[in-house]
Amino acid sequence: MRHSGLSAALMLLLLPACVQAAFSTDSIRRGQYLARAGDCIACHTRPGGAAYAGGLPFDTPVGRIYATNITPDRKTGIGNYSYDQFARAVREGVAANGDPLYPAMPYPSYASVSDADMRDLYAFFMAGVPAVSQPNRGSDIPWPLSMRWPLKIWNWLFVDARPYRVQADRSAAWNRGAYLVEGLAHCGSCHTPRGLAYQEKALSARDGSEFLAGNNIGGWFAKSLRGDKGRGLGDWSEADIVEFLKTGRNDKSAAFGGMAEVIEHSSSHLERTDLAAVATYLKALPASAGAPTVYSAARAHVTRGQLRSGDYRQPGASTYVEFCASCHRDDGGGFPRIYPALAGNSVLLTDDTRSLIRIVLEGGRMPHTVADTMAFAMPGLPQLNNRETAEVLSFIRSSWGNHASAVSEADVATVRESLEKSHERR
């Protein structure tokens, strides 16, 4: 009996080494890189928690759900998943027990991951991630909305679980970029508008002009990544895109909110050749149909002259001088890579102003990356009332050649109330 107990104990101690031995070091390393490309850690790690152990809350249109434990723990994680079960969960959104996963997991995008990459991902999660015993938490979605069987119908309607198909008429760089953007990087999960069933209205460039056309998510507006001038990437070069994804900033803009986290945990770790491929793909996307002109550099000097002469008659001008000009300057040019320019900044020129209001009210922080370790922050200005906030943002959106619509007090009030409720839930 003692010998049996000792043997069992030894097997438990040796099990992690045996599992790791089943996968090559190169496969585990490649899987780690792919997991970073997929930004898996961002959703499956709660603040202060163990990596990939789950518990991070997500507010969905029907209630709050919590990310699951995807460490190789055999009781609370995915340690008992076979490769086929793992691949099915990632590509089709079906757990090992047959339960459909909530589409907060971007499996409609992950469906295009190749078999080779999927096996490397499996190797990393089974042998490259420490097992953590942390039970999964059930959702807060009320019954009958909590029933999962309707998700099978959702998957049937909106998920195409087939690996990426190379387009022979496109370059190798474009195809690599498409594979990353449409697949592991799942850019559409945030940047593509969603339909009534919470489905992405387009999953690839082949699906039409709504793909990556911009979307509101989590209280932020993820801007268009198409070729729109002013509001999208039409004024950005491929080098601008690479620099932004690698460092979280460039001479035209800076990352904040959810995008700052994506860069910090994911894109900043990718090889520049992959980032260049992403840029090649994105720059090939045409502008959205009917996209208006929202910036003209030819009039950038007008506002600068007014502010330098002390002409603050325009509503919001005096607030700008008091709170904003010391960093963003009277010409709206900012300081490259430190304080982003406001003149022609695509984030400022979108129709949806929630991100702008939010960053004024609560501030923001650039990502901290290996490529650029200085994480500059903007302080929030909650002391500004709704009228003052609306006026200063309207001033910025109509100055230095910017031609975006005004921000209303009602818009500010809505965002402020939403932030207050969010802080209460925490």
Coordinates of C-alpha atoms in Angstrom, one line a residue:
M1 CA 0.0 0.0 0.0
R2 CA 2.8 2.4 0.9
H3 CA 4.6 1.6 -2.3
S4 CA 1.4 2.3 -4.3
G5 CA 1.0 5.7 -2.6
L6 CA 4.6 6.6 -3.2
S7 CA 4.3 5.6 -6.9
A8 CA 1.2 7.8 -7.3
A9 CA 2.9 10.7 -5.6
L10 CA 6.0 10.3 -7.9
M11 CA 3.7 10.2 -11.0
L12 CA 2.1 13.5 -10.0
L13 CA 5.4 15.1 -9.5
L14 CA 6.8 13.9 -12.8
L15 CA 3.6 14.6 -14.8
P16 CA 4.5 18.2 -15.7
A17 CA 7.8 17.1 -17.0
C18 CA 6.2 14.3 -19.0
V19 CA 3.7 16.7 -20.5
Q20 CA 6.4 19.1 -21.5
A21 CA 8.5 16.3 -23.0
A22 CA 5.5 15.5 -25.4
F23 CA 6.1 18.9 -27.1
S24 CA 9.2 20.3 -28.7
T25 CA 10.8 23.4 -27.3
D26 CA 10.4 25.1 -30.7
S27 CA 6.7 24.3 -30.8
I28 CA 6.1 25.7 -27.3
R29 CA 8.1 28.9 -28.2
R30 CA 6.1 29.3 -31.4
G31 CA 2.9 28.8 -29.5
Q32 CA 3.8 31.5 -27.0
Y33 CA 4.4 33.9 -29.9
L34 CA 1.0 33.0 -31.4
A35 CA -0.7 33.4 -28.0
R36 CA 0.7 36.9 -27.9
A37 CA -0.5 37.6 -31.4
G38 CA -4.0 36.5 -30.2
D39 CA -3.7 38.6 -27.0
C40 CA -5.0 35.6 -25.0
I41 CA -3.6 36.9 -21.7
A42 CA -5.5 40.1 -21.8
C43 CA -8.9 38.4 -21.5
H44 CA -8.0 35.4 -19.5
T45 CA -6.1 37.2 -16.7
R46 CA -7.9 39.4 -14.1
P47 CA -6.0 42.3 -12.5
G48 CA -3.6 40.9 -9.9
G49 CA -4.4 37.3 -10.9
A50 CA -2.3 34.5 -12.3
A51 CA -1.7 34.5 -16.0
Y52 CA -4.4 32.7 -18.0
A53 CA -6.3 31.7 -14.9
G54 CA -9.4 33.6 -15.9
G55 CA -11.8 35.6 -13.7
L56 CA -11.8 38.8 -15.7
P57 CA -15.4 40.2 -16.0
F58 CA -17.0 41.2 -19.3
D59 CA -20.2 43.2 -19.5
T60 CA -22.3 41.9 -22.5
P61 CA -25.7 43.2 -23.7
V62 CA -27.4 40.4 -21.7
G63 CA -25.3 40.4 -18.5
R64 CA -21.8 39.9 -17.1
I65 CA -19.7 36.9 -17.9
Y66 CA -16.2 35.9 -16.6
A67 CA -13.2 34.6 -18.5
T68 CA -12.3 31.0 -18.0
N69 CA -9.2 29.3 -16.7
I70 CA -7.1 28.2 -19.7
T71 CA -4.1 27.0 -17.7
P72 CA -3.3 23.3 -17.9
D73 CA -4.8 22.6 -14.5
R74 CA -6.7 19.3 -14.8
K75 CA -9.6 20.2 -12.5
T76 CA -10.3 23.8 -13.1
G77 CA -8.5 24.5 -16.4
I78 CA -8.0 22.8 -19.8
G79 CA -5.4 20.2 -18.7
N80 CA -7.7 17.4 -19.8
Y81 CA -8.4 18.8 -23.2
S82 CA -7.2 16.7 -26.2
Y83 CA -5.8 18.5 -29.2
D84 CA -9.1 18.0 -31.1
Q85 CA -11.1 19.4 -28.1
F86 CA -8.7 22.4 -27.8
A87 CA -9.0 23.1 -31.6
R88 CA -12.7 22.9 -31.5
A89 CA -13.0 25.3 -28.6
V90 CA -10.7 27.8 -30.2
R91 CA -12.2 27.6 -33.7
E92 CA -15.8 26.7 -33.1
G93 CA -16.5 28.0 -29.6
V94 CA -17.4 24.6 -28.1
A95 CA -16.1 23.4 -24.8
A96 CA -14.9 19.9 -24.1
N97 CA -18.2 19.0 -22.5
G98 CA -20.1 20.2 -25.6
D99 CA -21.3 23.5 -24.1
P100 CA -21.1 26.4 -26.5
L101 CA -18.9 29.3 -25.4
Y102 CA -20.1 32.9 -25.4
P103 CA -19.0 34.8 -28.5
A104 CA -17.1 37.3 -26.3
M105 CA -14.4 34.7 -27.1
P106 CA -13.4 35.7 -30.6
Y107 CA -13.6 32.2 -32.1
P108 CA -15.3 33.5 -35.3
S109 CA -11.9 35.1 -36.0
Y110 CA -9.8 32.2 -34.6
A111 CA -11.6 29.9 -36.9
S112 CA -9.1 30.8 -39.6
V113 CA -6.0 29.6 -37.6
S114 CA -4.0 27.0 -39.5
D115 CA -3.5 23.4 -38.2
A116 CA 0.2 24.0 -37.7
D117 CA -0.4 27.1 -35.6
M118 CA -3.1 25.5 -33.7
R119 CA -0.8 22.6 -32.7
D120 CA 1.8 25.1 -31.5
L121 CA -0.8 27.0 -29.5
Y122 CA -1.8 23.7 -27.9
A123 CA 1.8 22.9 -27.1
F124 CA 2.2 26.3 -25.3
F125 CA -1.0 26.1 -23.3
M126 CA -0.3 22.5 -22.2
A127 CA 3.4 22.7 -21.5
G128 CA 4.4 26.4 -21.5
V129 CA 1.9 27.8 -19.1
P130 CA 2.0 27.0 -15.3
A131 CA -1.1 25.2 -14.1
V132 CA -3.2 27.2 -11.7
S133 CA -6.1 25.8 -9.6
Q134 CA -8.7 28.5 -9.9
P135 CA -12.4 27.4 -10.3
N136 CA -14.3 29.1 -13.1
R137 CA -17.1 31.5 -12.1
G138 CA -20.6 31.2 -13.6
S139 CA -22.1 34.1 -15.5
D140 CA -24.4 36.7 -13.9
I141 CA -26.8 36.5 -16.9
P142 CA -30.3 35.9 -15.7
W143 CA -32.4 33.0 -16.9
P144 CA -33.7 32.4 -19.5
L145 CA -31.0 34.5 -21.3
S146 CA -28.4 32.3 -19.6
M147 CA -29.5 29.2 -21.5
R148 CA -26.7 28.3 -23.9
W149 CA -28.5 26.2 -26.5
P150 CA -29.4 29.3 -28.6
L151 CA -25.7 29.8 -29.1
K152 CA -25.6 26.7 -31.3
I153 CA -27.9 28.5 -33.7
W154 CA -25.7 31.6 -33.4
N155 CA -22.6 29.6 -34.3
W156 CA -24.4 28.0 -37.2
L157 CA -25.4 31.4 -38.6
F158 CA -22.2 33.3 -38.1
V159 CA -19.1 31.1 -37.7
D160 CA -17.2 29.7 -40.7
A161 CA -14.7 27.3 -39.0
R162 CA -12.3 26.9 -41.9
P163 CA -8.6 27.8 -42.0
Y164 CA -7.5 30.9 -43.9
R165 CA -7.3 30.5 -47.6
V166 CA -4.4 32.1 -49.4
Q167 CA -5.4 34.6 -52.1
A168 CA -3.1 33.8 -55.0
D169 CA -3.6 37.3 -56.6
R170 CA -2.1 39.0 -53.5
S171 CA 1.5 39.2 -52.3
A172 CA 2.9 37.1 -49.5
A173 CA 3.0 40.1 -47.2
W174 CA -0.7 40.9 -47.8
N175 CA -1.7 37.3 -47.2
R176 CA 0.3 37.2 -43.9
G177 CA -1.3 40.4 -42.9
A178 CA -4.8 39.2 -43.7
Y179 CA -4.1 36.0 -41.8
L180 CA -3.1 37.9 -38.7
V181 CA -5.7 40.7 -38.9
E182 CA -8.7 38.5 -39.7
G183 CA -7.5 35.7 -37.5
L184 CA -5.3 35.6 -34.4
A185 CA -5.2 39.4 -33.9
H186 CA -9.0 39.4 -34.3
C187 CA -9.0 43.2 -35.0
G188 CA -12.6 43.0 -36.2
S189 CA -13.8 42.0 -32.8
C190 CA -13.3 45.6 -31.7
H191 CA -13.1 47.6 -34.9
T192 CA -16.0 46.1 -36.9
P193 CA -19.6 47.2 -36.2
R194 CA -21.9 44.5 -34.8
G195 CA -25.5 43.5 -35.8
L196 CA -28.6 42.9 -33.7
A197 CA -27.4 39.4 -32.8
Y198 CA -24.0 40.9 -31.6
Q199 CA -22.3 39.3 -34.6
E200 CA -19.6 41.1 -36.5
K201 CA -21.1 42.5 -39.7
A202 CA -18.1 41.4 -41.7
L203 CA -15.2 39.0 -40.8
S204 CA -12.8 39.8 -43.7
A205 CA -12.1 42.3 -46.4
R206 CA -14.1 40.0 -48.8
D207 CA -17.3 40.7 -46.8
G208 CA -17.6 44.3 -47.7
S209 CA -16.9 47.9 -46.5
E210 CA -18.2 47.4 -42.9
F211 CA -15.1 45.3 -42.1
L212 CA -12.9 47.4 -39.7
A213 CA -15.1 50.4 -40.2
G214 CA -15.2 51.3 -36.5
N215 CA -17.3 50.2 -33.6
N216 CA -18.2 51.2 -30.0
I217 CA -17.1 48.6 -27.5
G218 CA -16.7 48.7 -23.7
G219 CA -17.3 52.4 -23.6
W220 CA -14.7 53.3 -26.2
F221 CA -14.9 53.9 -29.9
A222 CA -12.5 51.7 -31.8
K223 CA -11.8 53.8 -34.9
S224 CA -12.0 52.8 -38.5
L225 CA -8.9 51.0 -39.8
R226 CA -9.8 51.5 -43.4
G227 CA -8.5 54.1 -45.8
D228 CA -10.6 57.0 -44.7
K229 CA -8.7 60.3 -44.6
G230 CA -9.0 62.0 -41.2
R231 CA -11.1 59.3 -39.5
G232 CA -9.2 56.2 -40.6
L233 CA -5.7 55.3 -41.7
G234 CA -5.8 57.2 -45.0
D235 CA -3.3 59.7 -43.8
W236 CA -1.0 57.1 -42.2
S237 CA 1.9 55.4 -44.0
E238 CA 2.8 51.7 -43.5
A239 CA 5.7 52.9 -41.3
D240 CA 3.3 54.9 -39.1
I241 CA 1.2 51.8 -38.5
V242 CA 4.2 49.7 -37.6
E243 CA 5.5 52.3 -35.2
F244 CA 2.1 52.6 -33.6
L245 CA 1.6 48.9 -33.1
K246 CA 5.2 48.5 -31.8
T247 CA 5.4 51.4 -29.4
G248 CA 1.8 52.7 -28.9
R249 CA 2.5 56.0 -30.5
N250 CA 3.7 57.8 -33.6
D251 CA 3.8 61.4 -34.9
K252 CA 0.1 61.3 -35.6
S253 CA -1.6 59.7 -32.5
A254 CA -1.2 57.7 -29.4
A255 CA -2.9 54.6 -28.0
F256 CA -5.2 54.8 -25.0
G257 CA -7.9 52.6 -23.3
G258 CA -8.3 49.1 -24.7
M259 CA -5.9 49.7 -27.6
A260 CA -3.1 50.6 -25.1
E261 CA -3.5 47.1 -23.5
V262 CA -3.5 45.4 -26.9
I263 CA -0.2 47.0 -27.7
E264 CA 1.3 46.4 -24.3
H265 CA 0.4 42.7 -24.2
S266 CA 0.3 41.8 -27.8
S267 CA 1.4 43.8 -30.8
S268 CA 4.6 45.3 -29.2
H269 CA 5.9 41.7 -28.9
L270 CA 5.4 40.8 -32.6
E271 CA 8.2 40.8 -35.1
R272 CA 8.5 43.9 -37.3
T273 CA 8.0 41.7 -40.4
D274 CA 4.6 40.6 -39.1
L275 CA 3.7 44.2 -38.2
A276 CA 4.8 45.3 -41.7
A277 CA 2.5 42.6 -43.1
V278 CA -0.4 43.9 -41.0
A279 CA 0.3 47.4 -42.3
T280 CA 0.4 46.2 -45.9
Y281 CA -3.0 44.6 -45.5
L282 CA -4.6 47.5 -43.7
K283 CA -3.3 50.1 -46.2
A284 CA -4.9 48.0 -49.0
L285 CA -8.4 48.5 -47.5
P286 CA -10.3 51.3 -49.4
A287 CA -12.0 54.1 -47.6
S288 CA -15.6 53.6 -46.4
A289 CA -18.2 54.6 -48.9
G290 CA -19.1 58.3 -48.7
A291 CA -16.5 59.1 -46.1
P292 CA -16.4 62.9 -45.6
T293 CA -13.4 65.2 -45.5
V294 CA -12.9 66.1 -41.9
Y295 CA -9.4 67.7 -41.9
S296 CA -7.7 70.3 -44.1
A297 CA -4.1 71.3 -43.1
A298 CA -4.4 74.5 -45.2
R299 CA -6.4 76.2 -42.4
A300 CA -4.3 74.9 -39.5
H301 CA -2.7 78.4 -38.9
V302 CA -6.0 80.2 -38.3
T303 CA -6.6 78.8 -34.8
R304 CA -3.0 79.2 -33.8
G305 CA -3.1 82.9 -34.8
Q306 CA -6.3 83.5 -32.7
L307 CA -4.9 81.9 -29.6
R308 CA -1.5 83.6 -29.8
S309 CA -3.3 87.0 -30.1
G310 CA -5.5 86.3 -27.1
D311 CA -8.7 85.9 -29.0
Y312 CA -10.6 83.4 -26.9
R313 CA -14.1 84.3 -28.1
Q314 CA -14.9 80.9 -29.5
P315 CA -16.6 78.7 -26.8
G316 CA -14.0 76.3 -25.4
A317 CA -11.0 78.3 -26.4
S318 CA -10.2 79.6 -22.9
T319 CA -10.7 76.2 -21.4
Y320 CA -8.3 74.8 -24.0
V321 CA -5.6 77.4 -23.1
E322 CA -6.0 76.8 -19.4
F323 CA -6.0 72.9 -19.4
C324 CA -4.7 71.7 -22.8
A325 CA -2.3 74.1 -24.5
S326 CA 0.7 73.5 -22.3
C327 CA 1.0 69.9 -23.7
H328 CA -0.8 70.0 -27.0
R329 CA 0.4 73.6 -27.9
D330 CA -1.5 76.5 -29.4
D331 CA -1.0 75.1 -32.9
G332 CA -2.5 71.7 -31.9
G333 CA 0.7 70.0 -32.9
G334 CA 1.6 68.5 -29.5
F335 CA 5.1 67.1 -29.1
P336 CA 5.8 64.0 -31.3
R337 CA 5.7 60.7 -29.4
I338 CA 5.1 62.5 -26.1
Y339 CA 1.9 64.5 -26.3
P340 CA -0.2 63.6 -29.4
A341 CA -1.1 66.1 -32.0
L342 CA -4.8 67.2 -32.1
A343 CA -4.7 68.7 -35.6
G344 CA -5.8 65.9 -38.0
N345 CA -5.8 63.3 -35.2
S346 CA -8.1 60.5 -36.5
V347 CA -9.3 59.6 -33.0
L348 CA -10.7 63.1 -32.6
L349 CA -12.6 63.2 -35.9
T350 CA -15.0 60.3 -35.6
D351 CA -18.7 60.7 -35.4
D352 CA -18.8 58.7 -32.2
T353 CA -17.3 61.0 -29.5
R354 CA -17.5 58.6 -26.5
S355 CA -13.7 58.0 -26.4
L356 CA -12.9 61.7 -26.5
I357 CA -15.3 62.5 -23.7
R358 CA -14.0 59.6 -21.6
I359 CA -10.4 60.5 -21.9
V360 CA -11.1 64.0 -20.9
L361 CA -13.1 62.9 -17.8
E362 CA -10.8 60.1 -16.6
G363 CA -7.6 60.5 -18.5
G364 CA -5.5 57.9 -20.2
R365 CA -2.0 56.2 -20.3
M366 CA 0.1 55.2 -23.2
P367 CA 1.3 51.6 -23.1
H368 CA 4.6 50.6 -21.6
T369 CA 6.5 48.5 -24.1
V370 CA 10.0 47.2 -24.5
A371 CA 10.4 49.3 -27.7
D372 CA 9.3 52.5 -25.8
T373 CA 9.5 52.4 -22.0
M374 CA 8.2 55.9 -21.3
A375 CA 4.5 55.6 -20.6
F376 CA 3.2 59.1 -20.6
A377 CA -0.2 59.8 -19.1
M378 CA -2.9 62.4 -19.5
P379 CA -4.7 63.4 -16.2
G380 CA -8.5 63.3 -16.2
L381 CA -10.4 66.6 -15.9
P382 CA -13.5 65.5 -14.0
Q383 CA -13.7 69.0 -12.5
L384 CA -14.9 70.3 -15.9
N385 CA -18.7 70.4 -16.0
N386 CA -20.7 68.9 -18.9
R387 CA -20.9 72.3 -20.7
E388 CA -17.2 73.0 -20.4
T389 CA -16.3 69.5 -21.5
A390 CA -18.6 69.7 -24.5
E391 CA -17.2 73.2 -25.5
V392 CA -13.5 72.3 -25.3
L393 CA -14.0 69.1 -27.3
S394 CA -16.1 71.0 -29.9
F395 CA -13.4 73.6 -30.0
I396 CA -10.7 71.0 -30.6
R397 CA -12.8 69.2 -33.3
S398 CA -13.3 72.4 -35.2
S399 CA -9.8 74.0 -35.0
W400 CA -6.4 73.7 -36.8
G401 CA -8.2 72.5 -39.9
N402 CA -10.4 69.9 -38.1
H403 CA -14.0 69.8 -39.4
A404 CA -15.8 67.4 -37.1
S405 CA -19.3 68.0 -35.6
A406 CA -19.8 69.5 -32.2
V407 CA -20.0 67.6 -28.9
S408 CA -23.3 68.0 -26.9
E409 CA -23.7 68.4 -23.2
A410 CA -26.1 65.4 -23.4
D411 CA -23.3 63.3 -24.8
V412 CA -21.0 64.2 -22.0
A413 CA -23.7 63.6 -19.4
T414 CA -24.3 60.1 -20.8
V415 CA -20.6 59.1 -20.7
R416 CA -20.1 60.6 -17.2
E417 CA -23.1 58.6 -15.9
S418 CA -21.8 55.4 -17.5
L419 CA -18.4 55.9 -15.9
E420 CA -19.9 56.5 -12.5
K421 CA -22.0 53.3 -12.8
S422 CA -18.9 51.4 -14.0
H423 CA -16.9 52.5 -10.9
E424 CA -19.8 51.5 -8.6
R425 CA -19.8 47.9 -10.1
R426 CA -16.1 47.6 -9.3

